[in-house]
Amino acid sequence: MSTATTPRRGRKAPGRGGTRGGETTAGWLFTAPMLVILGIFLFIPVVMAFYVSLTSWNGNGSPFTGGENAKFVGVDNYTSLFAEDGLRRQNFMQSIGNNFWFVFFVVPLQTALSFFLAIIVNNKFLKGKGFFRTAFYFPSVTSSIAISVVFIFLFANSGAVNAVLGKLGVDGPAWFSDSRGLFHIAAGGVGVDTAPGFAQAEVFGRSLWDWFSGPSVAMCVVIILVIWTTTGTFMLMFLAALQDVPVEVEEAAMLDGTTGWQKMRHVTVPILKPAFFLVTTLGLIGTWQIFDQIYVMGKGAPANTTLTPAFLSYKQAFTTLDYGTGAAISFVVFALIIALTSGQRWLLRDRDVPSRRKARAASIAASNTQTGARK
Amino acid sequence: MTLRTPQWKLLVLYGLLILFAIGFIYPFFIQIATSFKSNPAATEDPLSLIPNPLDLDAWRRIFGLEGGSAVPIPLWTLNSFFVASVVTVLRVFLDSLAGYALSRLKFRGRGFMFATVLAVMSVPGVALLLPRFLIVNYLGIYDTYTAMILPLIVDAAGVFIMKQFFDSIPISIEEAARIDGASVFRTFWSVVLPMAKPALITLTILSFQGSWNEFTHFLVVTQDVEKRTLVTGLASLASGELSAGTQYPLKLGAALITTIPVAILFFIFQRHFTSGANEGGVKG
């Protein structure tokens, strides 16, 4: 679990004797393939894409030679997303709104559910833990596309979910073609069917009424799907963190006569704070990148209510053949994710957690992975 | 003192767990059952787990016995195995090499290189979609196996996992080999790698799973129906591109074929999957 910030184990002082000679050559030779691949397929392309985001390339010819097909337009593509009234801004802002509501529901729900399952599975006296762990984790390892296909069937008009709802006497919606926002449906329930005056005010070319629509019914299927597939992974992270809760602490809490709920609130949850940060950070990073499921489940339909920035970036480039704007959107998403993770890390830094955990959690946030504490 | 949970509480816990387990597993059973149904029967009673009558039409098409080349699932399966195997072999080797150098070898620029690896790991995959297309186009390898494989043969997370592992094993055995006059590469190949078996298995599984399930990269660097993998092929099938309509048994069967290899790996090497999830194999 050592990282750049912690001392490295199993190393003696370097530079003694002839055996260390030639390590510079070997070091560069060993890392050369990595450097070449990352250079050619990561660094250079990102620079290229940034240049393309400053052009109006339409996919014809080379984007780098200028001319009619790829005029240099400066930051026009970026301003068209934020400041100019038009289809680009309209789609982009709608995709941001859609993705916001997606994140708003997925991150808290997947965190709560995975925590809840981890606590139950962690019970010492429970038999058959292995089975439950496997059952909850399995969806996480399968292909997102294959799982989406299964969900398309489950939520089809005459699919399994509506069949269950039918047995309960409920008329299930036409999930994938229902573009009504959840909050609009709720407002309709109390008789508010159109935007009241104050909600007609526009922010970035969209009315407040539209911004506060909540996820559409179609988006709810994606929300359920993503919670269902990610919960297992996050449950394992909570389980790993629960192994770190010292037995003495638990026993002391027991001896003090705390109730289960008090123990949860005052002992378990505080100790698991780093795990909560990890899970929410990874959740935020993942949910703002949602793409595969959108691609298979309707490509933004119905009425653009499942359009997300990641998918819009792809669509704008490869379908609308407006590569410049597509690239610009991907850099905005990139910046958004970096901002969110930095925000999380900054919050993390102010937490009063043991330094070992803190270092670990920080390196995790930096690297988008978790380093195992037990080896 | 005993800290036993009372019996009735355990019962409630079991009830909850079983309820959730059904929610997590039942969809897979429905998927299997539906792939053996006829098209109309699939939506007539979507909940039934026993296909009646048994209909093998979807499976005949999946195995290429019927339906021609519009949906060449056997070819896609071969592509998947080919691409995932090549990526896995190369990635495990190259990630170990780099991880070993970053852990053990003293050379100028190592600290900077490790910082770069960490930085690369935090680049959101979705931001690479268009860049990858641009470079592949620029190099003139669009729509080739080279374009599918080459960008995936090194991954920063794998380098990170291997470096962490090498950091955790004692250096004395290597030093003995080096004093006996073995070269750096020889020491790495015949002394260090055999000791690294657990990490190598984990990385092999994560690499295979990752490249088998890969979608966006193949989506942007290929076009040809014959270059599709099971995952990209399934996506085109599901989004109605290949005029498959609502043939749920065929789609669910194809999705099942896509799931099975990873499922088999999962059940054999479960321990490595779970340790992977806690070390760097975060799905995303």
XYZ file of C-alpha atoms in Angstrom:
659
model
C 0.000 0.000 0.000
C 2.907 2.348 -0.228
C 2.499 5.320 -2.452
C 4.630 8.207 -3.504
C 3.931 9.829 -0.164
C 4.665 6.920 2.148
C 8.039 5.264 2.748
C 8.669 2.278 0.547
C 9.207 -1.089 2.107
C 11.662 -3.773 1.114
C 14.299 -1.469 -0.285
C 17.799 -1.008 0.855
C 19.801 2.117 0.372
C 20.487 2.384 -3.336
C 23.692 2.929 -5.206
C 25.972 0.357 -3.547
C 28.199 -2.034 -5.425
C 28.435 -3.045 -9.041
C 25.047 -4.755 -9.129
C 23.358 -1.380 -9.402
C 25.299 -0.329 -12.451
C 23.404 0.020 -15.695
C 20.115 0.563 -13.944
C 19.503 3.805 -15.750
C 19.606 2.053 -19.102
C 17.485 -0.818 -17.825
C 15.052 1.602 -16.201
C 14.444 3.457 -19.435
C 14.291 0.255 -21.487
C 11.749 -1.283 -19.110
C 9.515 1.776 -19.173
C 9.998 2.573 -22.876
C 6.973 0.598 -24.155
C 4.736 2.304 -21.594
C 6.067 5.737 -22.499
C 5.671 5.155 -26.224
C 2.112 3.844 -25.956
C 0.954 6.527 -23.520
C 2.678 9.183 -25.604
C 1.173 8.135 -28.923
C -2.276 7.098 -27.758
C -2.849 9.478 -24.869
C -0.771 12.656 -24.704
C -0.512 13.473 -28.396
C -4.184 12.667 -29.102
C -5.381 14.844 -26.220
C -3.361 17.751 -27.606
C -4.768 17.032 -31.077
C -8.300 16.961 -29.704
C -7.750 20.256 -27.959
C -6.679 21.786 -31.250
C -9.722 20.273 -32.981
C -11.932 21.850 -30.311
C -10.713 25.198 -31.645
C -11.676 24.383 -35.233
C -14.830 23.760 -37.208
C -13.650 20.390 -38.600
C -16.457 18.516 -40.356
C -14.692 15.162 -40.716
C -13.484 15.720 -44.273
C -9.766 15.745 -44.956
C -7.289 16.465 -42.217
C -8.313 18.611 -39.227
C -4.825 20.096 -39.045
C -4.367 21.736 -42.399
C -6.982 24.463 -42.071
C -9.043 25.270 -45.151
C -12.821 25.172 -45.549
C -13.184 21.816 -43.739
C -11.344 22.800 -40.592
C -11.302 26.539 -40.042
C -9.622 27.814 -36.910
C -12.413 29.401 -34.880
C -10.722 30.084 -31.528
C -12.998 29.541 -28.546
C -16.200 29.811 -30.595
C -17.129 26.179 -29.939
C -16.887 26.749 -26.201
C -18.879 29.979 -26.245
C -21.552 28.322 -28.374
C -22.102 25.888 -25.477
C -22.509 28.543 -22.818
C -23.235 31.979 -24.210
C -24.969 31.695 -27.577
C -28.632 31.020 -27.975
C -29.006 28.042 -30.289
C -29.348 24.322 -30.721
C -25.858 23.569 -29.419
C -26.411 25.337 -26.128
C -29.916 23.976 -25.843
C -28.735 20.364 -26.231
C -25.686 20.859 -24.067
C -27.591 22.477 -21.215
C -30.272 19.817 -21.390
C -27.588 17.118 -21.217
C -26.061 18.808 -18.167
C -29.483 18.960 -16.516
C -30.200 15.306 -17.340
C -26.846 14.188 -16.019
C -27.224 16.292 -12.883
C -30.466 14.558 -11.933
C -28.913 11.216 -12.801
C -26.006 11.914 -10.416
C -28.361 13.376 -7.827
C -30.207 10.067 -7.547
C -27.501 7.509 -8.319
C -24.662 8.620 -6.024
C -26.602 8.823 -2.723
C -28.640 5.705 -3.480
C -25.728 3.512 -4.539
C -23.678 4.696 -1.556
C -26.497 4.014 0.901
C -27.408 0.645 -0.593
C -23.822 -0.615 -0.790
C -23.166 0.515 2.787
C -26.349 -1.136 3.974
C -25.522 -4.440 2.242
C -21.934 -4.361 3.526
C -23.137 -3.916 7.111
C -25.507 -6.866 6.821
C -23.036 -9.147 5.020
C -20.399 -8.246 7.606
C -22.444 -9.728 10.472
C -20.214 -12.263 12.215
C -22.951 -14.779 12.880
C -24.324 -14.882 9.401
C -23.741 -18.041 7.395
C -23.458 -18.135 3.621
C -21.847 -14.698 3.356
C -19.799 -15.843 0.385
C -22.929 -16.578 -1.587
C -24.470 -13.175 -0.939
C -21.233 -11.359 -1.658
C -20.993 -13.180 -4.977
C -24.618 -12.502 -5.861
C -24.290 -8.763 -5.201
C -20.937 -8.418 -6.905
C -21.551 -10.450 -10.044
C -23.431 -7.738 -12.005
C -20.387 -5.464 -11.574
C -18.044 -7.694 -13.557
C -20.271 -8.233 -16.570
C -20.345 -6.095 -19.697
C -22.296 -2.848 -19.327
C -23.694 -3.409 -22.814
C -24.906 -6.950 -22.053
C -26.561 -5.771 -18.835
C -28.234 -2.908 -20.664
C -29.711 -5.364 -23.158
C -31.178 -7.359 -20.274
C -32.687 -4.187 -18.804
C -34.151 -3.193 -22.162
C -36.088 -6.437 -22.019
C -37.009 -6.150 -18.325
C -38.420 -2.640 -18.793
C -40.010 -3.203 -22.203
C -43.702 -2.298 -22.451
C -44.624 -5.953 -22.099
C -41.524 -6.839 -20.108
C -40.927 -8.364 -16.713
C -41.177 -5.186 -14.638
C -44.539 -4.187 -16.067
C -45.711 -7.779 -15.665
C -44.886 -7.599 -11.937
C -46.525 -4.180 -11.656
C -49.551 -5.573 -13.486
C -49.879 -8.341 -10.901
C -49.919 -5.654 -8.224
C -52.682 -3.888 -10.124
C -50.485 -1.037 -11.317
C -50.406 0.023 -14.939
C -46.676 0.304 -15.675
C -45.479 3.190 -17.844
C -43.956 2.882 -21.314
C -40.551 3.287 -19.695
C -38.359 4.033 -22.692
C -40.688 6.458 -24.438
C -41.855 8.426 -21.406
C -40.052 11.776 -21.357
C -41.964 13.258 -18.404
C -39.727 14.391 -15.562
C -40.381 12.852 -12.136
C -40.866 16.225 -10.471
C -43.186 17.374 -13.254
C -45.269 14.249 -12.696
C -45.331 15.001 -8.964
C -46.316 18.621 -9.657
C -49.023 17.381 -12.004
C -50.290 15.244 -9.137
C -51.050 18.382 -7.135
C -52.558 20.147 -10.121
C -49.544 22.099 -11.425
C -49.274 21.123 -15.078
C -47.509 24.090 -16.595
C -44.723 26.322 -15.393
C -45.903 28.889 -12.852
C -44.748 32.451 -13.595
C -41.604 32.480 -11.482
C -40.400 29.219 -13.041
C -40.433 30.673 -16.525
C -37.246 32.617 -15.815
C -34.455 31.356 -18.039
C -30.985 30.236 -17.002
C -28.602 29.381 -19.875
C -31.521 29.405 -22.262
C -33.625 26.908 -20.280
C -36.527 27.756 -18.045
C -36.265 26.955 -14.342
C -39.270 24.710 -14.873
C -37.199 22.604 -17.284
C -34.108 22.640 -15.090
C -36.149 21.297 -12.170
C -37.956 18.591 -14.107
C -36.075 15.801 -12.341
C -35.002 12.712 -14.309
C -37.404 11.518 -16.990
C -39.123 8.169 -16.586
C -36.738 6.793 -19.240
C -33.746 8.104 -17.304
C -35.061 6.334 -14.194
C -34.394 3.000 -15.912
C -30.760 4.034 -16.432
C -30.612 5.144 -12.797
C -31.893 1.774 -11.584
C -29.540 -0.081 -13.921
C -26.453 1.816 -12.778
C -27.269 1.456 -9.084
C -27.824 -2.241 -9.675
C -24.445 -2.745 -11.381
C -22.214 -0.580 -9.176
C -23.534 -1.488 -5.739
C -21.529 -4.730 -5.595
C -18.177 -3.027 -6.168
C -18.853 -0.351 -3.600
C -20.134 -2.933 -1.123
C -16.744 -4.678 -1.364
C -15.002 -1.389 -0.609
C -17.127 -0.877 2.493
C -16.508 -4.492 3.507
C -12.757 -3.973 3.166
C -12.977 -0.850 5.310
C -15.115 -2.654 7.894
C -12.297 -5.163 8.392
C -10.269 -2.182 9.628
C -12.682 -1.428 12.463
C -10.697 -2.632 15.504
C -12.479 -5.346 17.474
C -11.584 -3.553 20.730
C -13.503 -0.483 19.642
C -16.590 -2.545 18.930
C -16.311 -4.390 22.225
C -15.767 -1.192 24.168
C -18.896 0.203 22.567
C -20.772 -2.950 23.537
C -19.551 -2.771 27.141
C -20.664 0.831 27.335
C -24.108 -0.492 26.581
C -24.615 1.376 23.352
C -27.506 0.303 21.201
C -26.946 -0.956 17.668
C -28.054 2.368 16.230
C -25.765 4.414 18.507
C -22.867 2.155 17.663
C -23.584 2.644 13.986
C -23.778 6.418 14.300
C -20.923 7.066 16.674
C -18.490 4.239 15.986
C -18.913 2.581 12.591
C -19.834 5.539 10.393
C -17.009 7.818 11.647
C -14.445 5.055 11.165
C -15.762 4.446 7.664
C -15.567 8.099 6.691
C -12.643 7.566 4.282
C -14.577 4.749 2.626
C -17.595 7.041 2.209
C -15.406 9.640 0.564
C -13.875 7.040 -1.714
C -17.239 5.654 -2.778
C -18.794 9.053 -3.415
C -15.721 10.256 -5.329
C -15.689 7.195 -7.558
C -19.449 7.540 -7.872
C -19.164 11.142 -9.050
C -16.398 10.311 -11.523
C -18.341 7.382 -12.935
C -21.762 8.992 -13.136
C -20.578 12.075 -15.024
C -19.128 9.753 -17.667
C -22.236 7.676 -18.306
C -22.114 6.607 -21.947
C -22.483 2.873 -22.723
C -25.935 2.486 -21.231
C -27.168 5.638 -22.990
C -25.820 4.398 -26.323
C -27.758 1.141 -26.093
C -30.901 2.379 -24.369
C -32.042 4.961 -26.876
C -29.180 7.328 -27.682
C -30.705 10.265 -25.849
C -34.346 9.529 -26.643
C -37.096 10.225 -25.665
C -37.086 13.980 -26.344
C -33.372 14.192 -25.457
C -34.153 13.388 -21.822
C -31.454 10.714 -21.561
C -28.896 12.789 -23.418
C -25.721 13.180 -21.321
C -22.678 15.379 -22.044
C -20.482 12.325 -22.662
C -22.931 10.964 -25.189
C -23.613 14.373 -26.725
C -19.867 14.808 -27.288
C -19.853 11.564 -29.282
C -23.059 12.358 -31.133
C -22.017 15.897 -32.003
C -18.763 14.601 -33.518
C -19.710 11.349 -35.205
C -23.350 11.935 -36.126
C -23.667 15.700 -36.573
C -20.098 15.808 -37.978
C -19.377 18.855 -35.845
C -16.104 17.534 -34.409
C -15.012 20.872 -32.966
C -18.020 21.171 -30.672
C -17.828 17.467 -29.840
C -14.229 17.897 -28.702
C -15.115 21.060 -26.773
C -17.840 19.189 -24.873
C -15.418 16.417 -23.939
C -12.984 18.951 -22.490
C -15.782 20.562 -20.498
C -16.707 17.127 -19.076
C -13.026 16.498 -18.364
C -12.732 19.814 -16.497
C -15.941 19.131 -14.595
C -14.728 15.732 -13.390
C -11.314 17.086 -12.398
C -13.029 19.924 -10.513
C -15.325 17.508 -8.691
C -12.505 15.179 -7.676
C -10.281 18.058 -6.582
C -13.171 19.377 -4.537
C -13.540 15.992 -2.902
C -9.835 15.784 -2.188
C -9.848 19.223 -0.697
C -12.695 18.255 1.600
C -10.851 15.079 2.478
C -7.777 17.024 3.500
C -9.713 18.912 6.144
C -11.038 15.775 7.752
C -9.745 14.606 11.059
C -8.794 11.090 10.065
C -5.727 9.044 10.960
C -2.902 10.050 8.660
C -2.309 6.601 7.235
C -5.872 6.402 6.069
C -5.749 9.947 4.889
C -2.692 9.321 2.750
C -4.312 6.222 1.413
C -7.600 7.874 0.632
C -5.893 10.841 -0.983
C -3.808 8.639 -3.226
C -6.939 6.761 -4.077
C -8.799 9.877 -5.029
C -5.798 10.910 -7.104
C -5.567 7.631 -8.873
C -9.213 6.737 -9.210
C -8.473 3.401 -7.596
C -8.285 1.923 -4.195
C -5.064 0.461 -2.950
C -5.621 -2.592 -0.788
C -4.720 -2.176 2.841
C -4.189 -5.874 3.350
C -1.674 -7.703 1.280
C -19.497 -11.945 27.462
C -21.251 -12.902 24.281
C -22.020 -10.385 21.589
C -24.449 -12.643 19.768
C -27.055 -11.155 17.547
C -30.470 -12.415 18.660
C -32.041 -15.151 16.570
C -34.988 -13.118 15.312
C -32.663 -10.378 14.107
C -30.640 -12.879 12.116
C -33.855 -14.100 10.517
C -34.751 -10.564 9.475
C -31.251 -10.095 8.067
C -31.514 -13.329 6.085
C -34.871 -12.264 4.752
C -33.464 -8.948 3.561
C -30.398 -10.544 2.007
C -32.434 -13.147 0.179
C -34.763 -10.450 -1.141
C -31.828 -8.460 -2.494
C -30.107 -11.565 -3.843
C -33.256 -12.343 -5.841
C -33.216 -8.802 -7.204
C -29.605 -9.179 -8.276
C -29.837 -12.686 -9.741
C -33.362 -13.058 -11.105
C -32.696 -10.879 -14.189
C -29.988 -13.331 -15.259
C -32.393 -16.260 -14.941
C -34.992 -14.395 -16.980
C -32.291 -13.706 -19.555
C -31.328 -17.377 -19.845
C -34.923 -18.564 -20.000
C -35.999 -15.983 -22.582
C -33.178 -16.899 -24.963
C -34.848 -20.331 -25.293
C -38.268 -18.893 -26.115
C -39.861 -17.910 -29.409
C -40.229 -14.201 -30.203
C -43.931 -13.963 -29.301
C -43.559 -16.163 -26.204
C -40.803 -13.886 -24.875
C -43.164 -11.020 -24.189
C -46.285 -13.097 -23.539
C -45.102 -14.242 -20.133
C -41.791 -12.454 -19.505
C -41.527 -13.736 -15.925
C -41.715 -17.475 -16.583
C -38.433 -19.289 -16.167
C -39.439 -22.420 -18.074
C -39.619 -21.927 -21.832
C -42.724 -23.654 -23.102
C -42.401 -24.658 -25.867
C -38.631 -24.786 -26.019
C -37.469 -22.755 -29.018
C -33.867 -22.970 -30.194
C -34.230 -20.498 -33.030
C -32.200 -17.770 -31.323
C -29.394 -20.174 -30.501
C -29.274 -21.548 -34.035
C -28.713 -17.987 -35.221
C -26.147 -17.305 -32.512
C -24.130 -20.341 -33.567
C -24.394 -19.235 -37.175
C -26.539 -22.197 -38.294
C -29.269 -19.936 -39.571
C -29.883 -16.351 -40.524
C -26.820 -15.732 -42.673
C -24.173 -13.089 -42.198
C -26.291 -10.125 -41.074
C -25.551 -10.941 -37.455
C -22.235 -12.860 -37.534
C -22.038 -13.730 -33.849
C -19.439 -16.538 -34.264
C -17.121 -14.074 -35.992
C -17.668 -11.452 -33.279
C -16.884 -14.096 -30.655
C -13.625 -14.933 -32.402
C -12.764 -11.236 -32.607
C -13.446 -10.830 -28.899
C -11.233 -13.765 -27.970
C -8.474 -12.660 -30.329
C -8.389 -9.020 -29.248
C -8.825 -9.723 -25.530
C -6.101 -12.419 -25.543
C -3.515 -10.347 -27.390
C -4.227 -7.276 -25.249
C -4.008 -9.343 -22.060
C -0.691 -11.041 -22.871
C 1.005 -7.825 -23.942
C -0.488 -5.751 -21.167
C 0.530 -8.128 -18.393
C 4.095 -8.235 -19.722
C 4.510 -4.503 -20.359
C 2.751 -3.421 -17.153
C 5.017 -5.731 -15.122
C 8.124 -4.421 -16.841
C 7.205 -0.817 -16.147
C 5.940 -1.587 -12.646
C 9.201 -3.352 -11.830
C 11.314 -0.458 -13.081
C 9.248 2.037 -11.082
C 9.511 -0.088 -7.948
C 13.073 -1.356 -8.041
C 15.375 0.327 -10.532
C 17.141 3.549 -9.673
C 17.182 5.946 -12.599
C 16.713 9.617 -13.311
C 13.168 10.575 -14.094
C 11.590 7.722 -12.181
C 9.713 9.956 -9.746
C 8.368 12.033 -12.596
C 7.342 8.913 -14.465
C 5.419 7.552 -11.494
C 3.651 10.879 -11.066
C 2.707 10.657 -14.750
C 1.246 7.187 -14.237
C -0.901 8.498 -11.378
C -2.004 11.460 -13.482
C -2.921 9.231 -16.425
C -5.029 7.070 -14.133
C -7.194 10.047 -13.278
C -7.953 10.930 -16.907
C -11.620 10.090 -17.404
C -11.945 7.480 -20.140
C -14.728 9.357 -21.807
C -12.389 12.281 -22.544
C -10.269 9.918 -24.667
C -13.010 8.929 -27.065
C -12.459 11.587 -29.687
C -8.664 11.852 -29.178
C -8.275 8.127 -29.861
C -10.273 8.452 -33.056
C -8.143 11.401 -34.183
C -4.797 9.670 -33.686
C -5.934 6.393 -35.215
C -7.210 8.311 -38.219
C -4.004 10.325 -38.413
C -1.854 7.188 -38.374
C -3.986 5.635 -41.098
C -4.926 2.585 -39.023
C -8.662 3.301 -38.692
C -10.778 0.132 -38.838
C -7.885 -2.299 -38.235
C -7.067 -4.787 -35.502
C -3.922 -2.755 -34.843
C -6.044 0.253 -33.895
C -8.173 -1.938 -31.645
C -5.238 -3.550 -29.841
C -2.284 -1.178 -29.716
C -3.758 1.642 -27.580
C -4.862 -0.908 -24.963
C -1.621 -2.839 -24.429
C -0.451 -0.620 -21.579
C -2.662 0.670 -18.845
C -1.611 2.936 -16.032
C -3.732 1.143 -13.425
C -1.970 -2.145 -14.200
C 1.455 -0.518 -13.897
C 0.327 0.884 -10.558
C -0.886 -2.514 -9.294
C 2.382 -4.193 -10.279
C 4.521 -1.470 -8.722
C 2.586 -1.793 -5.466
C 3.114 -5.520 -5.519
C 6.866 -5.329 -6.161
C 7.138 -2.778 -3.358
C 5.661 -5.328 -0.982
C 8.030 -8.256 -1.637
C 11.527 -8.451 -0.109
C 14.429 -7.455 -2.304
C 17.018 -9.874 -0.872
C 16.422 -12.735 -3.340
C 16.870 -10.443 -6.314
C 20.023 -9.018 -4.849
C 21.446 -12.493 -4.454
C 20.727 -13.172 -8.130
C 22.270 -9.881 -9.171
C 25.413 -10.578 -7.152
C 25.649 -13.929 -8.921
C 25.970 -11.905 -12.081
C 22.466 -12.133 -13.624
C 21.420 -9.181 -15.786
C 18.551 -6.927 -14.763
C 16.214 -8.492 -17.290
C 17.225 -12.046 -16.377
C 16.648 -11.321 -12.698
C 13.271 -9.850 -13.529
C 12.271 -12.712 -15.810
C 13.430 -15.765 -13.885
C 13.528 -14.599 -10.271
C 11.011 -11.795 -9.763
C 8.149 -12.754 -12.088
C 7.737 -16.256 -10.605
C 7.387 -14.632 -7.176
C 4.784 -12.239 -8.527
C 2.307 -14.945 -9.502
C -0.629 -13.695 -7.391
C -0.376 -10.182 -8.801
C 0.094 -11.521 -12.321
C -3.052 -13.626 -12.056
C -5.031 -10.639 -10.792
C -3.734 -8.445 -13.595
C -4.395 -11.122 -16.226
C -7.988 -11.448 -15.133
C -8.617 -7.726 -14.899
C -7.025 -7.176 -18.316
C -9.035 -9.908 -19.970
C -12.256 -8.747 -18.357
C -11.505 -5.118 -19.229
C -10.687 -5.720 -22.881
C -13.488 -8.251 -23.308
C -16.003 -5.726 -21.958
C -14.407 -2.745 -23.726
C -16.894 -0.711 -25.694
C -16.114 2.942 -26.401
C -12.607 2.392 -27.761
C -13.733 -0.193 -30.325
C -16.755 1.948 -31.143
C -14.646 4.913 -32.263
C -11.777 3.118 -34.011
C -13.753 0.610 -36.104
C -16.701 0.649 -38.458
C -16.696 -2.658 -40.319
C -19.307 -5.175 -39.121
C -16.626 -7.857 -39.466
C -14.290 -6.071 -37.031
C -16.877 -5.983 -34.274
C -16.380 -7.723 -30.977
C -19.257 -9.348 -29.144
C -19.756 -6.173 -27.123
C -19.791 -3.716 -30.025
C -21.763 -6.187 -32.134
C -24.305 -6.625 -29.378
C -24.604 -2.858 -29.032
C -25.378 -2.458 -32.719
C -27.831 -5.332 -32.533
C -29.573 -3.870 -29.495
C -29.794 -0.327 -30.795
C -31.622 -1.644 -33.840
C -28.836 -0.893 -36.322
C -28.914 -4.355 -37.862
C -32.692 -4.309 -38.233
C -33.065 -6.950 -35.560
C -36.313 -5.374 -34.366
C -37.575 -6.647 -31.058
C -36.130 -10.141 -31.291
C -35.572 -10.411 -27.574
C -34.499 -14.087 -27.513
C -31.723 -13.378 -30.024
C -30.550 -10.237 -28.227
C -30.657 -11.844 -24.791
C -28.868 -14.938 -26.083
C -26.155 -12.772 -27.617
C -25.884 -10.867 -24.337
C -25.556 -14.206 -22.545
C -22.718 -15.314 -24.853
C -21.051 -11.992 -24.077
C -21.408 -12.580 -20.341
C -20.397 -16.249 -20.116
C -16.578 -16.079 -20.529
C -16.241 -13.368 -17.889
C -18.698 -15.223 -15.656
C -16.598 -18.411 -15.876
C -13.447 -16.461 -15.021
C -15.313 -14.811 -12.176
C -16.423 -18.039 -10.580
C -12.983 -19.634 -10.870
C -10.928 -16.639 -9.770
C -13.382 -14.820 -7.553
C -10.761 -13.973 -4.963
C -8.696 -12.149 -7.594
C -11.696 -10.208 -8.814
C -12.533 -9.002 -5.339
C -8.956 -8.079 -4.527
C -8.824 -6.361 -7.896
C -11.854 -4.276 -7.036
C -10.006 -3.137 -3.970
C -6.752 -2.444 -5.741
C -7.382 -0.787 -9.000
C -9.917 -2.656 -11.011
C -12.659 -0.145 -10.570
C -15.115 -0.510 -13.339
C -15.739 2.666 -15.215
